Backbone as JSON, one array per atom type, in Angstrom:
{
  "sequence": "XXXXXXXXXXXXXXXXXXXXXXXXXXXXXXXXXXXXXXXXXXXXXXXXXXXXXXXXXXXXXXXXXXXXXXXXXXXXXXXXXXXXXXXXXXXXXXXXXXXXXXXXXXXXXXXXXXXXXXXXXXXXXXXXXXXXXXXXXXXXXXXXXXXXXXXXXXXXXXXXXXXXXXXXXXXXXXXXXXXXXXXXXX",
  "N": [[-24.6, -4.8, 12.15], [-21.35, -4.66, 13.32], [-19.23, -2.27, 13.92], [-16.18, -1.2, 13.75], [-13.64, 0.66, 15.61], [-12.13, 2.32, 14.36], [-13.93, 2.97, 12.23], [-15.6, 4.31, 13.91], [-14.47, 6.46, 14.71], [-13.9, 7.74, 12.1], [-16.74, 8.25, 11.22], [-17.23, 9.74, 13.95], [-15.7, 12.49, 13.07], [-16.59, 13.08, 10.58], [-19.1, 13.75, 11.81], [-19.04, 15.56, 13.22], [-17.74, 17.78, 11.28], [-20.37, 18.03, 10.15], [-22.08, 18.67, 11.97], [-21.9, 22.16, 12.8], [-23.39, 23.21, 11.04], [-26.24, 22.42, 11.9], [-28.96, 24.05, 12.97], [-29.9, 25.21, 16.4], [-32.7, 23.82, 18.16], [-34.09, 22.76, 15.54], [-35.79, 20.46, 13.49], [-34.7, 17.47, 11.57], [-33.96, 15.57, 8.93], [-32.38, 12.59, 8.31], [-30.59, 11.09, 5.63], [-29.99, 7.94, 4.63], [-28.61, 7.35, 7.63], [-28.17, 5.09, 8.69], [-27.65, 2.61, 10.92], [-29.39, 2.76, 14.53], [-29.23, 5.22, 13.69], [-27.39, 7.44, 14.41], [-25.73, 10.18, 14.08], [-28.15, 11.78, 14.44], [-28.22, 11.39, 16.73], [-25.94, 12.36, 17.7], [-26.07, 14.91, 17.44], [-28.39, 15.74, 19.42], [-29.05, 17.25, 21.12], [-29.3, 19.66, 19.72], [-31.96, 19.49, 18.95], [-35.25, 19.57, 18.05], [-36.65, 17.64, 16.9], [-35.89, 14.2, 15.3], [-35.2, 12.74, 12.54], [-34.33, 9.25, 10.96], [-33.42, 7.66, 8.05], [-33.13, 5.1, 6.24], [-32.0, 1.78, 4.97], [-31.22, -0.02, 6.97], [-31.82, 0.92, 9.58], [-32.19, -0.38, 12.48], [-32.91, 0.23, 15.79], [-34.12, 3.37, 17.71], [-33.01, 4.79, 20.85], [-33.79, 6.85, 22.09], [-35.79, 9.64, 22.64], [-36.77, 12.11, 20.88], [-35.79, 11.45, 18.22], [-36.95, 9.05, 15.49], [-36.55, 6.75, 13.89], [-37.05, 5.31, 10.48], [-37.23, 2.56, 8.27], [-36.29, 2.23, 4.66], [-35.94, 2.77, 1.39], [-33.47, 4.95, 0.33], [-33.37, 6.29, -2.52], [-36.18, 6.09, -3.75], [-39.21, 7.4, -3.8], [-39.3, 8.95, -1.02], [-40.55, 8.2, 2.31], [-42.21, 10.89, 2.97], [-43.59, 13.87, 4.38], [-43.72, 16.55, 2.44], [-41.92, 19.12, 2.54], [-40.99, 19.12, 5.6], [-38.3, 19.54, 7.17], [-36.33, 21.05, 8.74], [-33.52, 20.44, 8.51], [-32.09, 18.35, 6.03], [-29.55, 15.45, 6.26], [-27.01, 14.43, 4.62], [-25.11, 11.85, 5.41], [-21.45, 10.68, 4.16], [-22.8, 9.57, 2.1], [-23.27, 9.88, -0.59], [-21.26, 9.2, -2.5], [-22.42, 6.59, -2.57], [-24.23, 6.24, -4.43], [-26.13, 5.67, -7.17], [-27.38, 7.22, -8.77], [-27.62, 10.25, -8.21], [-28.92, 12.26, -8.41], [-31.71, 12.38, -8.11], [-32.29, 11.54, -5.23], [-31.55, 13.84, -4.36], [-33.07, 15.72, -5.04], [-35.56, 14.56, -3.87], [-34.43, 15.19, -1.13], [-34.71, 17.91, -1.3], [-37.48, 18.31, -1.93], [-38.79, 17.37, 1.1], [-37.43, 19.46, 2.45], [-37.93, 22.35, 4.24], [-39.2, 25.58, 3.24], [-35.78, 27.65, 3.2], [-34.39, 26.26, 4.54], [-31.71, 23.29, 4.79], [-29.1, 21.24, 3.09], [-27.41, 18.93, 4.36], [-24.29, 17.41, 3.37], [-21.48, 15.37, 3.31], [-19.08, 13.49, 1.87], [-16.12, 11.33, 0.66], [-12.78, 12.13, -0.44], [-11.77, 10.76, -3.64], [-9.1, 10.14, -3.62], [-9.22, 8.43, -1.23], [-10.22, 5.7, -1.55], [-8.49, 3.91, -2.44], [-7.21, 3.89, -0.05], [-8.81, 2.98, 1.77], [-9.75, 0.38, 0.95], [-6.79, -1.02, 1.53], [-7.3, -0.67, 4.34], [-9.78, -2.12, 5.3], [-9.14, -4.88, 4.34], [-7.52, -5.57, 6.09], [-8.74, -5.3, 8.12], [-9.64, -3.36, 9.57], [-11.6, -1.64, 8.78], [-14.6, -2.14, 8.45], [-15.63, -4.67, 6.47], [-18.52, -4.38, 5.67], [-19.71, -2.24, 5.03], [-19.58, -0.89, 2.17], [-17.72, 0.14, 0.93], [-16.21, -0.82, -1.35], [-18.17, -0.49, -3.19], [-18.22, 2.19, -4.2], [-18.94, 5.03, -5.62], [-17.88, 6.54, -8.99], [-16.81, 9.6, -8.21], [-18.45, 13.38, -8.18], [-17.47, 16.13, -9.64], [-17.04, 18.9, -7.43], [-17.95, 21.29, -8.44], [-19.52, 20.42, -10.26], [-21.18, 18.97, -9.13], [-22.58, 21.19, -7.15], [-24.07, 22.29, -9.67], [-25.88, 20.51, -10.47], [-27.51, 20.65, -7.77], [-28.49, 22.74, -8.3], [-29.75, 23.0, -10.32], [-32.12, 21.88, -9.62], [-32.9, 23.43, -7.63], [-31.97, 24.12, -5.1], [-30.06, 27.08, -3.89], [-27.53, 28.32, -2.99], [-23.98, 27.98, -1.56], [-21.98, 26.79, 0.18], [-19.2, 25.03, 0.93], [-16.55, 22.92, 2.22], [-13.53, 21.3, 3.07], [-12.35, 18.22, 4.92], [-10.66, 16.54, 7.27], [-7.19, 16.2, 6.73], [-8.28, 16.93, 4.13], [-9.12, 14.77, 2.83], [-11.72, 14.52, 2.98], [-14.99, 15.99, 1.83], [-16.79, 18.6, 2.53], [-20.46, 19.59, 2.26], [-23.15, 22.5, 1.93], [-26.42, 23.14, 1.18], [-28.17, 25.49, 0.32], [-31.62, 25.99, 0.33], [-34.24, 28.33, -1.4], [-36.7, 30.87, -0.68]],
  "CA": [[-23.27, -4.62, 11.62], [-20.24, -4.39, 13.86], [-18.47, -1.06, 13.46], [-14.61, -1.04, 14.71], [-13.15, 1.68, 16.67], [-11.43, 3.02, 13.22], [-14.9, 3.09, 11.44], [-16.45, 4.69, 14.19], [-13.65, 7.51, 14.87], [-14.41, 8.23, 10.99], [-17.84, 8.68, 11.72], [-17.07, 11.51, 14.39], [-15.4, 13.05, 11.99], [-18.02, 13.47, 9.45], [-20.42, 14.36, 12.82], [-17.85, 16.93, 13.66], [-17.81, 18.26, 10.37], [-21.07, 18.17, 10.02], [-22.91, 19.72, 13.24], [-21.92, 23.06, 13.2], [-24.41, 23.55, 10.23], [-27.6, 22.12, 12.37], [-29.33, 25.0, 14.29], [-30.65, 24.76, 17.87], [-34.16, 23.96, 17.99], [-34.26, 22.41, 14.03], [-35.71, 19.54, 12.76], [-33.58, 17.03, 10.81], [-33.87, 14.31, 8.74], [-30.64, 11.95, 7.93], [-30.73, 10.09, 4.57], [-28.9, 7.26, 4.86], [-28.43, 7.11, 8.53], [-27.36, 3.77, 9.26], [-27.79, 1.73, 12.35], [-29.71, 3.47, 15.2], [-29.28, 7.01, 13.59], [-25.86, 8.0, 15.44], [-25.34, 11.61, 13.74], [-29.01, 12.34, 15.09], [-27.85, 11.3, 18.7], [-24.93, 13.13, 18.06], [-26.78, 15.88, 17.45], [-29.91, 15.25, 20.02], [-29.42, 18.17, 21.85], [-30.07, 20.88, 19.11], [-33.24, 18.48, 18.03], [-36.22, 19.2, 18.17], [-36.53, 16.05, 16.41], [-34.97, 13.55, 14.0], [-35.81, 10.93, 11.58], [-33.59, 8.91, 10.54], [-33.81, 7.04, 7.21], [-31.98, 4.23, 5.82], [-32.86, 0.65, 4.23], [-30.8, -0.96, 8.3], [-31.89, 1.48, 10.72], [-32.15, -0.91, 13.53], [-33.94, 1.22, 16.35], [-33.04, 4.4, 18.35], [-34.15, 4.42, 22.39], [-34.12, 8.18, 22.09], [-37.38, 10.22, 22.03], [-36.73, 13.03, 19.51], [-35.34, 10.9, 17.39], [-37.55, 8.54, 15.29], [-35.88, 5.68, 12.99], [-37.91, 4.62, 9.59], [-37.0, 1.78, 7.15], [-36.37, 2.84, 4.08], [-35.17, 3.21, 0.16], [-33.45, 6.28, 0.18], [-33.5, 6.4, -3.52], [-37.13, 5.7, -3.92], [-39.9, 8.58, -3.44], [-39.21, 8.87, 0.38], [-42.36, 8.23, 2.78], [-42.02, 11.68, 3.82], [-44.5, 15.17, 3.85], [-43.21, 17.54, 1.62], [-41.43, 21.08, 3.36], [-41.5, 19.03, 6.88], [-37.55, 19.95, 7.91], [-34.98, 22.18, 8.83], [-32.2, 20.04, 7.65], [-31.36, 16.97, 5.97], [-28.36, 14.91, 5.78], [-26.29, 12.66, 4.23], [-23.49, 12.11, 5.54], [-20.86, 9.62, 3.55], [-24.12, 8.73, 1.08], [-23.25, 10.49, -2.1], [-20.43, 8.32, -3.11], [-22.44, 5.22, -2.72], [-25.54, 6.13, -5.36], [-25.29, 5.42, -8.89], [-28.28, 7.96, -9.58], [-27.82, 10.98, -6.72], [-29.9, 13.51, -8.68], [-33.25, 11.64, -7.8], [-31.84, 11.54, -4.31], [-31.12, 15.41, -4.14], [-34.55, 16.47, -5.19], [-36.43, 14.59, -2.82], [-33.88, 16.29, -0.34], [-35.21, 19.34, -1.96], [-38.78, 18.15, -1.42], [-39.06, 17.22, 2.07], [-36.68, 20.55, 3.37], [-38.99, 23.7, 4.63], [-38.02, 27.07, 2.86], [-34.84, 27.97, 3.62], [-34.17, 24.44, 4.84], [-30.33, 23.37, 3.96], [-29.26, 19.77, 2.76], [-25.7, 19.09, 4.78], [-23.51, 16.32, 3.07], [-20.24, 14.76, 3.56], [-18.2, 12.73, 1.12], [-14.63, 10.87, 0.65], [-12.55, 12.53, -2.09], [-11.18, 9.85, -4.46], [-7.81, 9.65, -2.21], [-9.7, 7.5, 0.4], [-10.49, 4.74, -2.01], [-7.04, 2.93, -2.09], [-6.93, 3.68, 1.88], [-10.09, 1.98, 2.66], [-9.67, -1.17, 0.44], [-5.85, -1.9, 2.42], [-7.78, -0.8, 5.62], [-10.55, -3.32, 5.17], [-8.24, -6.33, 3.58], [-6.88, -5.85, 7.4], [-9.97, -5.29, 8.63], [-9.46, -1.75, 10.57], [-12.76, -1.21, 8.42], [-15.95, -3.19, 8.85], [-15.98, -4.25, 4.68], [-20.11, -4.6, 4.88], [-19.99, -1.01, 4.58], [-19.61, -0.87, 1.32], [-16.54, 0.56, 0.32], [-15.99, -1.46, -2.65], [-19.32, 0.1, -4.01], [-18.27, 3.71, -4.27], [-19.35, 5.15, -7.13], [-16.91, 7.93, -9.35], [-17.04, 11.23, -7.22], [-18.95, 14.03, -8.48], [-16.36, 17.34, -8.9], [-17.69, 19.77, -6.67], [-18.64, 21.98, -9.42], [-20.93, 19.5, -11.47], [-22.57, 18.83, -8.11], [-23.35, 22.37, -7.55], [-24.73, 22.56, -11.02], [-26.82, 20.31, -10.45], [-27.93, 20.81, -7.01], [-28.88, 24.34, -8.73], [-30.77, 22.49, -11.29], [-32.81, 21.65, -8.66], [-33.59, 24.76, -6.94], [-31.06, 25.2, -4.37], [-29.81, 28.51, -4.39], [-26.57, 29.12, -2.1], [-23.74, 27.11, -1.23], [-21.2, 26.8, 1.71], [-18.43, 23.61, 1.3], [-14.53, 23.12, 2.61], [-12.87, 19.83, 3.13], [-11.93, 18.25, 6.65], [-9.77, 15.43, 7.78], [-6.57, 16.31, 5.46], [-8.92, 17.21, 2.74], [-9.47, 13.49, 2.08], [-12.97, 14.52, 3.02], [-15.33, 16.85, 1.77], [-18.38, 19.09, 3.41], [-21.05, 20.8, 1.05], [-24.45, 23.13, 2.28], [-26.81, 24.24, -0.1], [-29.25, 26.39, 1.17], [-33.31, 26.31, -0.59], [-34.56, 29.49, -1.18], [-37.95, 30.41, 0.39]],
  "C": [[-22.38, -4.09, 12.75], [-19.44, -3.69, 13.34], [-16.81, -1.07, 14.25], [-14.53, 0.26, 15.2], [-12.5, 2.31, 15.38], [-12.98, 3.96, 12.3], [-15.95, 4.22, 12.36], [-15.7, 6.48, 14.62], [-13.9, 8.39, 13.34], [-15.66, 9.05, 10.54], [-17.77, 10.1, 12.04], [-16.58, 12.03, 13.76], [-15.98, 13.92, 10.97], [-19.3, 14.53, 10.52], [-19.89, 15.82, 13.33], [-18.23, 18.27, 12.25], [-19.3, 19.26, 9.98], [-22.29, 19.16, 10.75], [-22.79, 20.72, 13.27], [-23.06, 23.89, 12.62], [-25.89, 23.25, 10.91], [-27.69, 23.68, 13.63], [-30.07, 24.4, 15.11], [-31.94, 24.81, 17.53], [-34.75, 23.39, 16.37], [-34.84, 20.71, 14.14], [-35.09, 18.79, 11.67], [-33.78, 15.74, 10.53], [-32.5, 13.58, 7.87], [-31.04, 10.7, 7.23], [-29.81, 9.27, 4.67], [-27.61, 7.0, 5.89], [-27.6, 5.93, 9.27], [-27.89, 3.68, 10.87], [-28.41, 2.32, 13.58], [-29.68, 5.24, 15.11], [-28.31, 7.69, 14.39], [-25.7, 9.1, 15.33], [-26.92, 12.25, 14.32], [-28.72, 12.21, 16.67], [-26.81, 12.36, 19.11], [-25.06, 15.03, 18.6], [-28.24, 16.26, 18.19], [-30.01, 16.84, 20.62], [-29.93, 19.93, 21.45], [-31.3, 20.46, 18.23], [-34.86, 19.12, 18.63], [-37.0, 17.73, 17.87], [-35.99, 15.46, 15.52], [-35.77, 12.83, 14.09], [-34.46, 10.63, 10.94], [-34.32, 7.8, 9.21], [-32.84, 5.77, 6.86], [-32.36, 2.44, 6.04], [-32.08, -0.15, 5.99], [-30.81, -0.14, 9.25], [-31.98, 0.83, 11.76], [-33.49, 0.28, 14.48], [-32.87, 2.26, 17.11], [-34.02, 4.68, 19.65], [-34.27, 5.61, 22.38], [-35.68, 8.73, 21.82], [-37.86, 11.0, 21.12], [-36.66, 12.04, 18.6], [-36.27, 9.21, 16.99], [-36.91, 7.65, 13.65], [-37.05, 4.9, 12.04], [-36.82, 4.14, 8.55], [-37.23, 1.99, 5.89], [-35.58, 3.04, 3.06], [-34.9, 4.45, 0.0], [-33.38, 6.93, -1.56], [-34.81, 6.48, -4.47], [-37.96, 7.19, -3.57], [-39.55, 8.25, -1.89], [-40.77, 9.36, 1.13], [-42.2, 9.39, 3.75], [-42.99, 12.58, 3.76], [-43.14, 15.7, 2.94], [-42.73, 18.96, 2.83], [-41.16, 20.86, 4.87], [-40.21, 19.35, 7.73], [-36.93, 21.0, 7.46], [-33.65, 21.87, 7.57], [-32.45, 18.53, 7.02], [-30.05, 16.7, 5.13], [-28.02, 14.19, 5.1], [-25.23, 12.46, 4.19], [-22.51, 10.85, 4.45], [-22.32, 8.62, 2.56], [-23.47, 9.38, -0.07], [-22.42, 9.33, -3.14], [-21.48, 7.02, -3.26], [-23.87, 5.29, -3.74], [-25.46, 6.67, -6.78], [-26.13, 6.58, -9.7], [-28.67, 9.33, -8.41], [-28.89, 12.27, -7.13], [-31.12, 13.32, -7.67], [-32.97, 11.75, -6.34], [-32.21, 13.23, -3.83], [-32.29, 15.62, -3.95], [-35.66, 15.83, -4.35], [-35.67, 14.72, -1.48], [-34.51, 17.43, -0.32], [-36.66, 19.25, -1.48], [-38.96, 18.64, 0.13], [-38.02, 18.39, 3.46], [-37.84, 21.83, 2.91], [-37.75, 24.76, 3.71], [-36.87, 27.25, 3.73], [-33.73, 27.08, 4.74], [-32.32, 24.85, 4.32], [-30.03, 21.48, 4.3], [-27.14, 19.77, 3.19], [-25.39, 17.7, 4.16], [-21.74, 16.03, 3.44], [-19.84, 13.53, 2.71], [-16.56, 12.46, 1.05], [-14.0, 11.76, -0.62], [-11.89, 10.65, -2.57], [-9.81, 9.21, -3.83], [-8.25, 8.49, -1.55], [-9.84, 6.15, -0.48], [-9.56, 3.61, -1.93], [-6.62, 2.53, -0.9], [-7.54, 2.8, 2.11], [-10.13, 0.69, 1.98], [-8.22, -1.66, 0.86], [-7.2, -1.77, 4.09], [-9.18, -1.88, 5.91], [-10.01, -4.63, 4.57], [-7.62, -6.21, 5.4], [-7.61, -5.72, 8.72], [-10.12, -4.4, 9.92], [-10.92, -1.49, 10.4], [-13.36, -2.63, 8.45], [-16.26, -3.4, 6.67], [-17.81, -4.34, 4.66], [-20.37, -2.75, 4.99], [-19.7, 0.02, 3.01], [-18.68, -0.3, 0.09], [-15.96, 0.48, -0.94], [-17.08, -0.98, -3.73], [-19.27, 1.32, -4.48], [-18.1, 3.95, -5.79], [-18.12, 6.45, -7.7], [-17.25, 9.2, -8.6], [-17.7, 11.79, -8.34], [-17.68, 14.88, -8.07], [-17.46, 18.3, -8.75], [-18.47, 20.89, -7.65], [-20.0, 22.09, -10.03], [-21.62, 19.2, -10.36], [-23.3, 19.72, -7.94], [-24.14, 22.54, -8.29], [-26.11, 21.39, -10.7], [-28.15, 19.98, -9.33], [-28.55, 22.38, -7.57], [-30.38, 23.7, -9.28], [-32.21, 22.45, -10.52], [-33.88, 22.21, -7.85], [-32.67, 25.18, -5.82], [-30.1, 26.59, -4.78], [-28.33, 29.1, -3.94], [-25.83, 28.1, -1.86], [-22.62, 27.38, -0.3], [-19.89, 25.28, 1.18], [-16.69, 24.03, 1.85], [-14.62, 21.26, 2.61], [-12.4, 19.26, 4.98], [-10.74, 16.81, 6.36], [-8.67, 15.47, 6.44], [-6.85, 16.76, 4.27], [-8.76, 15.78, 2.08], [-11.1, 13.39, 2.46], [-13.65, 15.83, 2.71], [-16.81, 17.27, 2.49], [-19.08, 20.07, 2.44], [-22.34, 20.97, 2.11], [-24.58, 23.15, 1.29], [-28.57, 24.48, 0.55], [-30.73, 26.39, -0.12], [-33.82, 27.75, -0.06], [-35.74, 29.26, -0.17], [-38.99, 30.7, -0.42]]
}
């Protein structure tokens, strides 16, 4: 998939957003990675290692960083307790069933682990269907698929449900994007 220079400035964005939450020296796995695992590269240098997940990972020439094929909706072919962090960046919106998702987040994060996400608010939806009709955006990214937001609340709630215990979020780029933590006890 060919990413434009709009799609990929969006990206940093989210990686921006996102990184300050990864500690040095952490393991990290990124649900719904996409294409060579980019937010693990971005992030290579506080890695001990990455995995990246995601049903078009392509490959990643990096050595930390280890790219598996993969239903992120599905039991994930992972150990149980084996990271620091995992992500997902711009995934939430696009899964029609994110509980099931969450909790094997929940699984495969070590005590005191934390599950970093990033989502569009509802705003962006009208943007990104002119900006792909003009093709700023790459449309096989699925834009047209986004599912009703979750309000931050009812996510909480049921990231609780769950077992996470603590939570952290703000908004970035205008606040047409949002950033949530949620920290697993130990």
């Amino acid at each position: 998939m060919a990413y434009t220079p709009f799609d990929r400035f969006v990206a940093w964005c989210r990686f921006r957003a996102a990184a300050p939450h990864i500690r040095v020296g952490s393991t990290v796995c990124d649900l719904g990675c996409g294409a060579g695992a980019p937010f693990l590269q971005y992030v290579e240098s506080r890695l001990v290692s990455g995995v990246g997940l995601d049903e078009h990972v392509g490959v990643s020439p990096r050595e930390k960083i280890s790219v598996v094929p993969g239903d992120i909706t599905a039991r994930l072919p992972l150990e149980s307790a084996r990271f620091d962090h995992v992500t997902m960046l711009a995934v939430l919106e696009h899964l029609t069933q994110p509980a099931q998702v969450l909790a094997e987040a929940y699984r495969i994060l070590r005590p005191q682990g934390t599950l970093i996400m990033t989502w569009p608010s509802p705003a962006v939806d009208p943007l990104l269907e002119v900006l792909t009709r003009l093709k700023v955006v790459n449309h096989e990214l699925g834009f047209d698929q986004h599912q009703p937001r979750i309000p931050k609340k009812k996510l909480k709630e049921m990231l609780q449900e769950i077992g996470f215990t603590r939570f952290e979020d703000g908004t970035f780029e205008m606040g047409l994007n949002n950033w949530l933590v949620a920290h697993k006890g130990s």
